[in-house]
Amino acid sequence: MNGRSIRNVLFGTFTLRFSTGLTGGLLAFYLGNLPTHGGVEVSALTFALLSSAFYGTELLASPFFGLLSDRLGHHKVMQWGPIFGAVAVLLTGITANLYLIGGTRILEGAATAASVPSILGFLALTTARDEGLRGRVSARFELATIAGIGAGTIAATLLYQVMGSAAFFLNAAIYVGSFLIYRFGVEAPDKPAGPHHAPEYGWKRYLRLIRTSHVWLLAPTWIAVNAALGVYAGQGLFNLVRERNPKFSDQLLAGGLSPVEIFVGMAVAGLVLFGGLIYWGNRFKNMRRTTIIFYGILGGAVLVVGGIAFNHSGGIEPLLRSPFILIAGAGLFVLAGATPAALGLLADMSEAYPDDRGAVMGLYSVFLGFGQILGGLAGGYAADHASIDGLLVTTLIFMGIALLPLYHLRRYEHRFEPKPA
């Protein structure tokens, strides 16, 4: 398990998440204009429910696939996800039925549930006893995840204009590319090293593991942070591109934005995120994980303040809006450190359970999925009642909730620090 395998796993994570983002972006346009494809009109809350089907499947199925990766081998299980994803997007491209689309959301959620625990189990194993490497790999995993989803979403704004629903079929080919990267680009055993006896594996072992570990100290903060991100991630693009509602005429971002405007905005945000992830990923040796998470939560609050100010700047000259963009960008840069720090802390916790890394790291998807469902549903309700303002205020509320349990987590953080080799 050399550096080449780590790089290929991270690159495969990028392409896999690119496909996830591409599907999400295409669905925002596709569902926002579903009547023209022979379907019914889709509300923000319905869109939130479809998004929740994806994250709900990820949440429920991740523990199962985490257990399988510990028993069958991380390398073998990480190859299943792209296959599920390819089938899901092929089916999405041929239907306008909301129930069938909901089924494809479940199948694509299973793709993520199969891939992420096995990938994170592999990365936790390869970075054991090297805190610096773990920091860099954790940041790069989050970078691959966010950059992949962001790049896929940006690509959707262009591909939908050119290809329409046929872009779903192109996405199936990208999923196949992810499979090939994992299959032939990663040198790792298909089975776990060492003796593993079947009676030791299963749900009883998993439940005992999560009861006896300290992972639930991290859960409240990470769920709330993911909910804050999920408020906008699940609803943002849909509410930016949908038809403008005269009820929210005072909000600059409340619908009707062109694909070019969205492309430019997301590209700039992606560059800021890239810089933030690299910067904070290199701080693992010098700063406590909880300190980085704390700064990230404060950065999220600053991002919301800048976003609200910009959203209500329609009556001033475009150049005078620049300070609001800079404030939001600074907040986003600092917020970028929260998720790799939480991921690094979870990897530290997995050191006490070397034979169960897949199961422990699978909780990443559980926390993410639960948070995204909470944020997505809250965002759907908020968007229907207050559009972009509703999304931003709800994000701020979840950021405040994330702060509350952080002090308790900080008191126990020293127990999880990796021991020197």
C-alpha positions as a printed Julia matrix, in Angstrom:
421×3 Matrix{Float64}:
   0.0     0.0     0.0
   2.24    2.75   -1.32
   1.88    6.43   -2.08
   0.68    5.66   -5.61
  -2.27    3.72   -4.23
  -3.18    6.56   -1.87
  -3.06    9.05   -4.75
  -5.2     6.81   -6.93
  -7.75    6.28   -4.18
  -7.98   10.05   -3.74
  -8.26   10.56   -7.51
 -10.96    7.88   -7.64
 -12.74    9.72   -4.81
 -12.66   12.88   -6.94
 -14.14   11.18  -10.01
 -16.74    9.36   -7.89
 -17.8    12.6    -6.2
 -17.69   14.38   -9.56
 -20.37   11.94  -10.71
 -22.38   12.58   -7.52
 -22.18   16.35   -8.04
 -22.98   16.02  -11.73
 -26.11   14.02  -10.95
 -27.17   16.52   -8.29
 -26.61   19.48  -10.6
 -28.38   17.84  -13.52
 -31.31   16.97  -11.26
 -31.6    20.61  -10.12
 -32.1    21.68  -13.75
 -34.05   18.59  -14.74
 -36.49   18.76  -11.81
 -36.69   22.53  -11.98
 -37.99   22.13  -15.53
 -39.66   18.72  -15.17
 -42.99   19.8   -16.75
 -41.17   20.34  -20.06
 -40.0    16.71  -19.86
 -43.5    15.38  -19.29
 -43.45   15.42  -15.48
 -45.1    17.45  -12.74
 -43.98   20.69  -11.1
 -41.5    20.1    -8.25
 -41.53   22.21   -5.07
 -38.5    22.97   -2.91
 -39.78   20.57   -0.25
 -40.22   17.75   -2.8
 -36.7    18.39   -4.04
 -35.51   18.18   -0.42
 -37.27   14.83    0.03
 -35.55   13.43   -3.07
 -32.19   14.64   -1.79
 -32.96   13.07    1.58
 -33.57    9.72   -0.11
 -29.92    9.8    -1.24
 -28.53   10.78    2.15
 -30.92    8.51    4.03
 -29.64    5.51    2.08
 -26.06    6.58    2.71
 -26.79    6.9     6.43
 -28.52    3.52    6.79
 -26.33    1.47    4.45
 -22.88    2.8     5.42
 -22.59    0.71    8.6
 -23.46   -2.42    6.61
 -20.84   -1.72    3.94
 -18.31   -0.7     6.61
 -18.7    -4.1     8.24
 -18.33   -5.81    4.87
 -15.16   -3.88    4.09
 -13.6    -5.05    7.37
 -14.54   -8.62    6.59
 -13.97   -8.81    2.82
 -11.27   -6.16    2.37
 -11.43   -2.41    1.8
 -10.17   -2.73   -1.77
 -12.86   -5.14   -2.85
 -15.81   -3.2    -1.41
 -14.7     0.22   -2.71
 -15.21   -1.14   -6.25
 -18.93   -1.76   -5.74
 -19.98    1.88   -5.42
 -19.27    2.99   -9.0
 -21.3     0.04  -10.32
 -24.36    1.08   -8.27
 -23.9     4.69   -9.37
 -23.68    3.85  -13.08
 -26.95    1.9   -12.96
 -28.66    4.73  -11.03
 -27.84    7.49  -13.5
 -28.74    5.35  -16.51
 -32.21    4.87  -15.01
 -32.51    8.57  -14.14
 -31.94    9.59  -17.75
 -34.92    7.65  -19.05
 -37.71    8.68  -16.64
 -39.69   11.76  -15.54
 -41.59    9.8   -12.87
 -40.82   11.18   -9.41
 -41.21    7.79   -7.73
 -38.7     6.21  -10.08
 -36.34    9.15   -9.63
 -36.66    8.61   -5.87
 -35.6     5.0    -6.45
 -32.51    6.1    -8.37
 -31.65    8.45   -5.5
 -31.7     5.44   -3.17
 -29.47    3.45   -5.51
 -26.96    6.28   -5.88
 -26.96    6.7    -2.1
 -25.96    3.03   -1.9
 -23.07    3.83   -4.25
 -21.69    6.36   -1.78
 -22.44    4.08    1.19
 -20.37    1.29   -0.38
 -17.43    3.47   -1.38
 -16.83    5.93    1.46
 -16.41    3.58    4.48
 -14.08    1.28    2.54
 -12.06    4.2     1.17
 -11.74    5.83    4.59
 -10.86    2.5     6.2
  -8.08    2.09    3.63
  -6.79    5.64    4.22
  -6.92    5.29    8.02
  -4.89    2.09    7.75
  -2.24    3.61    5.46
  -1.81    6.76    7.6
  -1.58    5.01   10.98
   1.27    6.31   13.14
   1.97    9.3    10.88
   0.07   12.36   12.07
   1.44   14.64    9.38
   0.45   12.24    6.61
  -2.97   11.76    8.19
  -3.54   15.51    8.2
  -2.58   15.84    4.55
  -4.59   12.81    3.47
  -7.67   13.88    5.48
  -7.55   17.33    3.89
  -7.04   15.87    0.44
  -9.92   13.45    0.89
 -12.19   16.35    1.8
 -10.68   18.33   -1.07
 -11.36   15.47   -3.49
 -14.9    15.19   -2.12
 -15.76   18.89   -2.22
 -13.84   19.62   -5.43
 -15.44   16.61   -7.1
 -18.98   17.54   -6.07
 -18.34   21.2    -6.93
 -16.75   20.46  -10.29
 -19.55   18.03  -11.13
 -22.18   20.6   -10.22
 -20.42   23.27  -12.29
 -20.15   20.87  -15.22
 -23.88   20.2   -14.92
 -24.65   23.87  -15.6
 -22.94   23.53  -18.98
 -23.73   19.92  -19.9
 -27.46   20.33  -19.3
 -27.56   23.25  -21.74
 -25.76   21.19  -24.39
 -27.01   17.64  -23.82
 -30.14   17.88  -21.69
 -31.08   14.62  -19.95
 -28.59   12.74  -22.17
 -25.87   14.04  -19.82
 -26.96   11.35  -17.34
 -25.64    8.73  -19.77
 -22.27   10.5   -19.96
 -22.2    10.37  -16.17
 -22.54    6.58  -16.29
 -19.28    6.46  -18.26
 -17.56    8.56  -15.59
 -18.73    6.1   -12.93
 -17.16    3.3   -14.98
 -13.91    5.31  -14.98
 -13.99    5.41  -11.16
 -14.38    1.64  -11.08
 -11.34    1.19  -13.31
  -9.23    3.47  -11.09
 -10.07    1.44   -7.97
  -9.75   -1.89   -9.74
  -6.4    -1.39  -11.45
  -4.83    1.68   -9.81
  -4.84    0.55   -6.17
  -2.43   -2.06   -4.86
  -4.06   -3.56   -1.79
  -5.22   -7.0    -0.7
  -8.82   -7.82   -1.5
  -9.06   -9.43    1.94
  -8.03   -7.99    5.32
  -4.65   -9.01    6.67
  -4.58  -11.42    9.59
  -7.07  -13.99   10.83
 -10.74  -12.97   10.91
 -13.36  -15.37   12.17
 -16.94  -14.96   11.01
 -18.55  -15.17   14.48
 -16.66  -12.03   15.47
 -18.31   -9.98   12.73
 -21.84   -8.72   12.46
 -24.27   -6.22   13.96
 -23.68   -7.31   17.55
 -19.98   -6.53   17.14
 -20.83   -3.21   15.48
 -23.24   -2.16   18.22
 -20.71   -3.13   20.89
 -18.08   -1.12   19.04
 -20.07    2.1    18.88
 -21.2     1.72   22.49
 -17.69    1.3    23.85
 -15.9     3.84   21.65
 -15.83    7.59   22.22
 -17.02    8.37   18.71
 -20.32    9.77   19.96
 -18.44   12.66   21.55
 -17.82   13.84   17.99
 -21.3    13.09   16.67
 -23.32   16.15   17.83
 -20.86   18.72   16.5
 -20.23   16.95   13.21
 -23.92   16.31   12.56
 -24.73   19.97   13.19
 -21.89   21.15   10.9
 -23.08   18.81    8.15
 -26.64   20.03    8.67
 -25.44   23.62    8.27
 -23.67   22.73    5.04
 -26.6    20.6     3.91
 -29.06   23.48    4.2
 -27.44   25.22    1.26
 -25.8    22.28   -0.49
 -29.13   20.53   -0.91
 -31.24   23.54   -1.84
 -28.86   26.25   -3.03
 -28.54   25.47   -6.72
 -32.22   24.52   -7.06
 -33.32   27.88   -5.61
 -30.78   29.84   -7.65
 -31.98   28.45  -11.0
 -35.73   28.13  -10.42
 -38.09   30.81  -11.72
 -38.02   34.03   -9.71
 -40.84   34.49   -7.2
 -42.15   38.1    -6.99
 -42.63   37.51   -3.27
 -38.83   37.62   -2.85
 -38.05   40.46   -5.26
 -35.82   42.12   -2.63
 -33.39   39.18   -2.7
 -30.71   39.36   -5.37
 -30.08   35.59   -5.42
 -33.68   34.35   -5.19
 -33.92   32.53   -8.51
 -33.48   33.29  -12.18
 -29.67   33.16  -12.27
 -28.11   32.11  -15.56
 -25.81   29.08  -15.9
 -22.88   31.43  -16.63
 -23.44   33.41  -13.41
 -23.65   30.19  -11.4
 -20.56   28.8   -13.12
 -18.48   31.87  -12.22
 -19.71   31.96   -8.63
 -19.08   28.29   -8.01
 -15.66   28.43   -9.66
 -14.57   31.26   -7.35
 -15.99   29.48   -4.29
 -14.19   26.31   -5.34
 -10.84   28.07   -5.48
 -11.38   29.51   -2.0
 -12.31   26.08   -0.66
  -9.25   24.54   -2.31
  -6.95   27.04   -0.6
  -8.69   26.6     2.76
  -8.5    22.81    2.71
  -4.81   22.81    1.84
  -4.02   25.43    4.51
  -5.9    23.76    7.36
  -4.79   20.26    6.35
  -1.21   21.36    6.98
  -2.06   22.63   10.49
  -2.68   19.18   12.03
   0.78   19.0    13.65
   0.54   22.46   15.21
  -3.13   22.85   16.16
  -5.68   20.73   17.98
  -8.45   19.25   15.87
 -11.15   20.91   17.98
  -9.47   24.31   17.59
  -9.66   24.01   13.81
 -13.33   22.92   14.06
 -14.08   25.92   16.31
 -12.5    28.34   13.87
 -14.41   26.64   11.05
 -17.76   27.15   12.78
 -16.98   30.85   13.33
 -15.96   31.09    9.67
 -19.32   29.62    8.68
 -21.08   32.35   10.65
 -19.02   35.03    8.87
 -19.91   33.42    5.53
 -23.62   33.68    6.33
 -23.34   37.34    7.33
 -21.56   38.18    4.07
 -24.09   36.13    2.11
 -27.1    37.91    3.61
 -25.53   41.32    2.97
 -24.84   40.42   -0.67
 -28.33   38.97   -1.13
 -29.82   42.35   -0.2
 -27.39   44.49   -2.21
 -29.5    44.68   -5.37
 -30.0    48.44   -5.04
 -26.29   49.39   -5.06
 -23.58   49.41   -7.71
 -21.96   46.02   -8.42
 -18.51   47.29   -7.42
 -19.78   48.32   -3.98
 -20.88   44.74   -3.36
 -17.25   43.58   -3.36
 -16.75   43.88    0.44
 -19.65   41.49    1.0
 -18.07   38.97   -1.36
 -14.71   39.31    0.42
 -16.34   38.78    3.84
 -18.17   35.68    2.61
 -14.98   34.38    0.96
 -12.95   34.82    4.16
 -15.6    32.93    6.1
 -15.59   30.12    3.52
 -11.78   29.84    3.7
 -11.91   29.34    7.48
 -14.95   27.06    7.34
 -13.03   24.73    5.0
 -10.94   23.45    7.92
 -13.85   22.04    9.95
 -14.57   18.86    7.98
 -10.98   17.57    7.52
 -10.33   18.23   11.22
 -13.4    16.18   12.17
 -12.38   13.44    9.75
  -8.85   13.38   11.2
 -10.3    13.1    14.7
 -12.46   10.15   13.62
  -9.39    8.47   12.08
  -7.55    9.01   15.4
 -10.41    7.25   17.18
 -10.15    4.3    14.79
  -6.6     3.57   16.02
  -8.07    1.79   19.05
  -9.94   -0.6    16.7
  -7.47   -1.62   13.96
  -9.64   -4.55   12.79
 -12.74   -2.35   12.53
 -11.52    0.69   10.67
 -14.19    0.34    7.99
 -16.95    0.22   10.59
 -15.58    3.22   12.52
 -14.84    5.29    9.44
 -18.25    4.38    8.05
 -19.68    6.63   10.76
 -18.38    9.51    8.62
 -21.22    8.76    6.2
 -23.71    8.23    9.04
 -22.98   11.65   10.52
 -22.84   13.29    7.1
 -26.05   11.64    5.94
 -27.97   12.46    9.12
 -26.77   16.05    9.02
 -27.55   16.45    5.32
 -31.07   15.1     5.83
 -31.72   17.5     8.71
 -30.24   20.41    6.79
 -31.93   19.51    3.51
 -35.42   19.21    5.02
 -34.98   22.34    7.12
 -33.63   24.12    4.04
 -36.59   23.02    1.92
 -39.04   24.45    4.45
 -36.97   27.63    4.88
 -36.6    28.16    1.11
 -40.34   27.86    0.51
 -40.96   30.54    3.14
 -37.99   32.9     2.77
 -35.95   31.76   -0.26
 -32.18   32.36    0.02
 -32.54   34.35    3.26
 -34.23   31.32    4.79
 -31.35   29.07    3.76
 -28.71   31.38    5.18
 -30.46   31.98    8.5
 -31.06   28.24    8.95
 -27.37   27.62    8.24
 -26.46   30.1    10.96
 -28.73   28.34   13.47
 -27.09   24.99   12.81
 -23.63   26.57   13.18
 -24.69   27.82   16.61
 -25.88   24.35   17.59
 -22.53   22.87   16.48
 -20.71   25.04   19.0
 -22.59   23.75   22.04
 -21.04   20.24   22.4
 -17.58   21.22   21.15
 -16.18   22.07   24.6
 -17.08   18.61   25.92
 -15.36   16.99   22.94
 -12.27   19.13   23.5
 -11.87   17.83   27.06
 -11.44   14.26   25.78
  -9.48   15.02   22.62
  -6.09   14.09   24.1
  -7.22   10.46   24.48
  -7.36   10.02   20.7
  -4.02   11.53   19.74
  -1.96    9.08   17.63
   0.98    7.57   19.45
   4.42    8.0    17.83
   5.7     5.08   15.77
